[in-house]
Amino acid sequence: MSTSPAPLRTAVVGAGMMGADHVSRITKRISGAEVVAVVDPDTARAQAAAALAPGSQTFASFEEALAGVELDAVIIATPGFLHEPVILPALEKGLAILSEKPLSDTVESSLRIIEAEQKLDRPHIQVGFMRRFDAGYQQLRQLVESGEQGALLALHCAHRNPSTPPNYSESALITDSVIHEIDIVPFIVGEPIVSVEVKKPRRNSLAPEGLPEPQFVLLETASGTLAIVEINVNIQFGYQVTTDAVFESGVASIGRAETIQVAAAGQIGQSVTPSFKERFGAAYDVEIQRWVDAAHRGEIDGPSAWDGYLASVVADAGVLAQQSGRREPVTYALEKPAFYGGATAGTGAAASLATA
Amino acid sequence: MSTSPAPLRTAVVGAGMMGADHVSRITKRISGAEVVAVVDPDTARAQAAAALAPGSQTFASFEEALAGVELDAVIIATPGFLHEPVILPALEKGLAILSEKPLSDTVESSLRIIEAEQKLDRPHIQVGFMRRFDAGYQQLRQLVESGEQGALLALHCAHRNPSTPPNYSESALITDSVIHEIDIVPFIVGEPIVSVEVKKPRRNSLAPEGLPEPQFVLLETASGTLAIVEINVNIQFGYQVTTDAVFESGVASIGRAETIQVAAAGQIGQSVTPSFKERFGAAYDVEIQRWVDAAHRGEIDGPSAWDGYLASVVADAGVLAQQSGRREPVTYALEKPAFYGGATAGTGAAASLATA
Amino acid sequence: MSTSPAPLRTAVVGAGMMGADHVSRITKRISGAEVVAVVDPDTARAQAAAALAPGSQTFASFEEALAGVELDAVIIATPGFLHEPVILPALEKGLAILSEKPLSDTVESSLRIIEAEQKLDRPHIQVGFMRRFDAGYQQLRQLVESGEQGALLALHCAHRNPSTPPNYSESALITDSVIHEIDIVPFIVGEPIVSVEVKKPRRNSLAPEGLPEPQFVLLETASGTLAIVEINVNIQFGYQVTTDAVFESGVASIGRAETIQVAAAGQIGQSVTPSFKERFGAAYDVEIQRWVDAAHRGEIDGPSAWDGYLASVVADAGVLAQQSGRREPVTYALEKPAFYGGATAGTGAAASLATA
Amino acid sequence: MSTSPAPLRTAVVGAGMMGADHVSRITKRISGAEVVAVVDPDTARAQAAAALAPGSQTFASFEEALAGVELDAVIIATPGFLHEPVILPALEKGLAILSEKPLSDTVESSLRIIEAEQKLDRPHIQVGFMRRFDAGYQQLRQLVESGEQGALLALHCAHRNPSTPPNYSESALITDSVIHEIDIVPFIVGEPIVSVEVKKPRRNSLAPEGLPEPQFVLLETASGTLAIVEINVNIQFGYQVTTDAVFESGVASIGRAETIQVAAAGQIGQSVTPSFKERFGAAYDVEIQRWVDAAHRGEIDGPSAWDGYLASVVADAGVLAQQSGRREPVTYALEKPAFYGGATAGTGAAASLATA
């Protein structure tokens, strides 16, 4: 008797921590989608994730999944260099696509992706910059838009992790970690990044040998707003992402600790979230639910492949700036196509992004 | 191809603010359920709520809904005196039942409900005390269970609303508002309330004429833990629910404001939530999702009808205490039936509740 | 060539922790006074304190000090039952007197003191309720006076100590500890206390055997404002004194922890002050400096002996309430004499105190 | 009979806001000193300040004061370019000297001053960097010294004023405002600054025409610790000085707002101090009292002229960096003389400062 739409038949590609988390999320908390395929060449890992979604099947490759099961949508949670080989055939099939960040691992690959997408009638790819769905960032963006405190002049961003996984390299500071600020700063400010510079203070002796961190990444936007990003990924005490935004007549802060407060043993303390999963879990839920709802309407509702391309250009400049020690300008190869004009309307800020 | 279970076909009875909110919640954010019927004698209100759930139908009474559509579950969001006439036939049909607080409006009615429920094979009714699903209260309960700070000796609870709806009476302070603390205090402490006393300080001149508030309601549990509840429902500035828990060697606080912090015009400020919907929205989502998931397993996962009965006995004593000015003992007519022994295991504390 | 007034020649009576602290304070931080005599029957203790004030002498009794050195002022830091024997001869000599709280140990003794004082031309006694000089309490009093948030309806006061000294008795909860709230509540509200009631929750097993604490002391003022005081003196974690003041349209809080904030090991924490000396050190400095300055002008500038008398009457009722379990009315034997009318003008609120 | 030492006969040179504040401070709150002379060519201003110190005299020049009254000490609160003409004769007389920051307006003048001072037997000059006496900075320094959180890697400093006085220039951002961080950063880190760089984000349109601010000043110390100082002097909302210190395993924050907290009208807010007088008033009191106490012992107890010289060298490099847009190295002309070796022992960190 019910006429509610059939759930989005979804493949999750990549069954690591993030992919398994998405399988669980869609199965337990998201309305309007179901996981029908889990793709991973590591069979054991694929089966472990699929066990979270009753009725789902496992496949060793995305091609096999396409051949073996009817799909409406795909979530890509593999390392960045494996995104393009999934995105291109998914675009050909017209699937709704949620690509975890980054869109791809090189600017060239990002360009190929947005070129392929523009052969379709409308944007199909949403990039998984989940911070745009966090209540704090949204309130901050609203404060900028309101103009209540005047123009936004500067941002202090701190991005702190307790420790890094094995094989985490200096460039990963930019491409894996600061990539979130590279996306969210233009979202907050409402204009693109035009230069990147990197400062390296005293090294943390608790970081893996050879990793020169923390670093300060200075992101400048078109009108001169300066974001100073502390990237600090072996600070032990917890996962903490904070922003202090400096306006002409005031300051706004988000992300400082907020849970139960306990006074004990000479201290009043609050817990710090141990990882990004606790800190941004609610943002992931909102992101995925809005992506599913938009897919049912034939839309995306979040950062587009164009935003993914912009981020990859800035990340490239950032890696260069790590090496040069200089302020590196950011130059975008393309004007924003009309195709992407309305794609990000749902998140507000990005709609007004123009190339420098 | 998917074998995920069919969604729970759910009727929402009562299409006021709370009922419409549940229709929207189930349709947009909850996985595994769909609203197929909206019941309200006010046709316009029913249709407005049903418009939020594509494919749902409207009915003027629960009987008509039972006759006209296949149901697996019902959410009851009417005033308390209208709960029993929905619950009893729903029990006969074996539906999963989520009754908003209170379970019913009188102790007698509550007793009839738990008597009827016990004719079934297992508990079917969950009562909508959503605070049990709030992260702060859960952390506080865990801290009590851990014993880290010693025994819990006292609680300062503040329950503040900006203003009251028309016709809100003195007894509603207990039965509509403090009812939440009447449920959550035993949940936190892990034992039942054994006495109630009410203190009336200077009246708020901004309260409706004739309403003597704020009041302080002193709830004493079996081992002597004292909860002092400030109920204060015309305090203008916002909706605020806080708890300071006093242990033998420390103090824990929850509910103090936590959103974006803005420094402007000589002040550093944080917004206060304007109503319970913003403050406890996430708790409602968790509550309903867990109820849906449990219904698929043939269980409940939250406060049971027995907990609803306990609350109604304490509320009765509270209304008496408002009038007498004395400490009123709380006496439960029944020992906890074995039938309810495992019903609330999911929420921990209530499982250990015993009558005084 | 300078004509600045000669320093106030001051005796400090009682060379325990508090007395020695005053010797150090006057010598190091206070302008316009010097310690010339330290009085204590325990010679070693007297000499240790006198060593902090170059040029001071030690005496075994106040009589000997009066005979042996020229005095302008006396600070009394002995136990309460020893105050009257110092105050009466000091009044005869016309000295400026700062009596640590309480003014005396019994209502009768307090009455004798205010009787003796009224034979002089003006008040000479100031009572050491230092909280009146704390920035937080002063801001709270100003908020009450401003009327910005409407009338003050209720106060939640927490008074927490890490542990108690030997021989601390149940009545000391009132006479040594809550005595501070007994003074500061009328200061904040601007009217006298008219009843006292005591509630005893579950006992802290870390308190000395036989001491039934924490307790909740309910202080009601003339217009019905209700202060609920948690007195809790073996809570281990630190010294904490907080007040949440409930107005008709808002809430104000003072005393929550405020020092360096450290994020470490999964926690963001602030230190709690270990004792009253750290928490109220600045208030003591202000109190003593204002008392010295006023003495040079022939005035007092803080709570008077009349305020000390009022506190002793309330404390008597509080001790009775501990035993009776009932709400005990507070009845003052006297109308406030004109003699005390202007004495406390400097601190604002107390000026408007009238007997019930 | 008392043998306490005679008060320090003190001249205050400069009767503007800061000078008058010192006159009042010494007269009302400081023990062991008295103001006997107020020096200002503006007679009305001198007399207004002198009225705060009974028995003090006014003079149009420091020479006239030296001729007309016996002096033990001098406090200099004139603009920096007028310091040397007071300091040199004061050194000749062997007075205790408290020079407000900066020590002088040029590096050359600072060098002449430390040369002259070294002809005496011991340091006589203390420079008025009051932040070293603020509880927060002291706690932060202690945390660095303890090593509890590992090495200090970076500092985020925000220095915000509501608005600037007339004629405030771009270089004043460094020489008048950041000069405080230029002193306190080496105090916290325990080593000297070795480079300065300036970044200019989008200009605040509320700043006076032609003043390009806010600016970010990057101060690098010998081991690579990087302090990023936001100097922001027309931000309207209040005076706010905060520091977030990034250690190897944690973060410490000082200076975030801490006074009465009021919930009203949809907000929970705390006042921000309107000016440096409220923010650092207690630090000034401690600074002057410790300077007076040390003078009685024939010592100084705070930053020395050498510290003043170091700051002037860094400030010079900072002004150059504002113009060049480059990282400017800081080179000190001298090794630290043995003469200054013990001078700053009282404040700990500065004692270990060595030239680069």
PDB file of C-alpha atoms in Angstrom, chain B residues 180-250:
ATOM      1  CA  HIS B 180      11.212  13.919  32.508  1.00  0.00           C
ATOM      2  CA  GLU B 181      13.308  14.185  35.662  1.00  0.00           C
ATOM      3  CA  ILE B 182      11.009  11.689  37.377  1.00  0.00           C
ATOM      4  CA  ASP B 183      12.108   9.184  34.734  1.00  0.00           C
ATOM      5  CA  ILE B 184      15.709  10.213  34.270  1.00  0.00           C
ATOM      6  CA  VAL B 185      16.697  10.460  37.956  1.00  0.00           C
ATOM      7  CA  PRO B 186      16.086   6.729  38.609  1.00  0.00           C
ATOM      8  CA  PHE B 187      17.861   6.019  35.296  1.00  0.00           C
ATOM      9  CA  ILE B 188      20.928   7.936  36.458  1.00  0.00           C
ATOM     10  CA  VAL B 189      20.913   6.737  40.070  1.00  0.00           C
ATOM     11  CA  GLY B 190      19.885   3.170  39.330  1.00  0.00           C
ATOM     12  CA  GLU B 191      17.138   2.967  41.940  1.00  0.00           C
ATOM     13  CA  PRO B 192      13.575   4.179  42.395  1.00  0.00           C
ATOM     14  CA  ILE B 193      12.261   7.412  43.894  1.00  0.00           C
ATOM     15  CA  VAL B 194      10.852   7.013  47.402  1.00  0.00           C
ATOM     16  CA  SER B 195       9.681  10.519  48.316  1.00  0.00           C
ATOM     17  CA  VAL B 196       8.770  13.856  46.800  1.00  0.00           C
ATOM     18  CA  GLU B 197       8.660  17.326  48.332  1.00  0.00           C
ATOM     19  CA  VAL B 198       7.981  20.691  46.723  1.00  0.00           C
ATOM     20  CA  LYS B 199       9.358  24.132  47.679  1.00  0.00           C
ATOM     21  CA  LYS B 200       7.907  27.317  46.233  1.00  0.00           C
ATOM     22  CA  PRO B 201      10.190  30.347  46.113  1.00  0.00           C
ATOM     23  CA  ARG B 202       9.249  33.881  45.070  1.00  0.00           C
ATOM     24  CA  ARG B 203       6.910  33.737  42.064  1.00  0.00           C
ATOM     25  CA  ASN B 204       8.018  34.821  38.594  1.00  0.00           C
ATOM     26  CA  SER B 205       5.831  37.793  37.706  1.00  0.00           C
ATOM     27  CA  LEU B 206       6.288  36.889  34.039  1.00  0.00           C
ATOM     28  CA  ALA B 207       4.447  33.593  34.533  1.00  0.00           C
ATOM     29  CA  PRO B 208       0.706  33.506  33.672  1.00  0.00           C
ATOM     30  CA  GLU B 209      -1.462  34.771  36.488  1.00  0.00           C
ATOM     31  CA  GLY B 210      -2.182  32.094  39.053  1.00  0.00           C
ATOM     32  CA  LEU B 211       0.747  29.867  38.124  1.00  0.00           C
ATOM     33  CA  PRO B 212       3.049  29.683  41.181  1.00  0.00           C
ATOM     34  CA  GLU B 213       6.428  29.003  39.617  1.00  0.00           C
ATOM     35  CA  PRO B 214       9.370  28.359  39.584  1.00  0.00           C
ATOM     36  CA  GLN B 215       9.244  25.463  42.017  1.00  0.00           C
ATOM     37  CA  PHE B 216      11.862  23.171  43.473  1.00  0.00           C
ATOM     38  CA  VAL B 217      10.949  19.500  43.476  1.00  0.00           C
ATOM     39  CA  LEU B 218      13.039  17.312  45.800  1.00  0.00           C
ATOM     40  CA  LEU B 219      13.172  13.704  44.637  1.00  0.00           C
ATOM     41  CA  GLU B 220      14.719  11.215  47.072  1.00  0.00           C
ATOM     42  CA  THR B 221      15.801   7.770  45.876  1.00  0.00           C
ATOM     43  CA  ALA B 222      15.995   4.524  47.829  1.00  0.00           C
ATOM     44  CA  SER B 223      19.533   4.966  49.171  1.00  0.00           C
ATOM     45  CA  GLY B 224      19.032   8.656  49.990  1.00  0.00           C
ATOM     46  CA  THR B 225      20.393  10.330  46.861  1.00  0.00           C
ATOM     47  CA  LEU B 226      18.633  13.686  46.665  1.00  0.00           C
ATOM     48  CA  ALA B 227      17.743  15.319  43.339  1.00  0.00           C
ATOM     49  CA  ILE B 228      16.783  18.976  43.608  1.00  0.00           C
ATOM     50  CA  VAL B 229      14.882  19.880  40.461  1.00  0.00           C
ATOM     51  CA  GLU B 230      14.339  23.514  39.554  1.00  0.00           C
ATOM     52  CA  ILE B 231      11.289  23.629  37.310  1.00  0.00           C
ATOM     53  CA  ASN B 232      11.092  27.061  35.751  1.00  0.00           C
ATOM     54  CA  VAL B 233       8.933  27.435  32.691  1.00  0.00           C
ATOM     55  CA  ASN B 234       8.644  31.143  31.921  1.00  0.00           C
ATOM     56  CA  ILE B 235      12.286  32.227  32.144  1.00  0.00           C
ATOM     57  CA  GLN B 236      12.243  33.874  28.704  1.00  0.00           C
ATOM     58  CA  PHE B 237      15.880  33.486  27.683  1.00  0.00           C
ATOM     59  CA  GLY B 238      15.646  30.003  26.155  1.00  0.00           C
ATOM     60  CA  TYR B 239      15.304  26.294  26.765  1.00  0.00           C
ATOM     61  CA  GLN B 240      17.950  24.936  29.059  1.00  0.00           C
ATOM     62  CA  VAL B 241      18.243  21.564  30.783  1.00  0.00           C
ATOM     63  CA  THR B 242      21.301  21.077  32.979  1.00  0.00           C
ATOM     64  CA  THR B 243      22.414  18.597  35.599  1.00  0.00           C
ATOM     65  CA  ASP B 244      25.244  18.884  38.111  1.00  0.00           C
ATOM     66  CA  ALA B 245      25.831  15.492  39.718  1.00  0.00           C
ATOM     67  CA  VAL B 246      27.560  15.450  43.105  1.00  0.00           C
ATOM     68  CA  PHE B 247      29.642  12.354  43.781  1.00  0.00           C
ATOM     69  CA  GLU B 248      31.717  11.435  46.816  1.00  0.00           C
ATOM     70  CA  SER B 249      34.921  12.740  45.224  1.00  0.00           C
ATOM     71  CA  GLY B 250      33.871  14.889  42.279  1.00  0.00           C
TER      72      GLY B 250
END
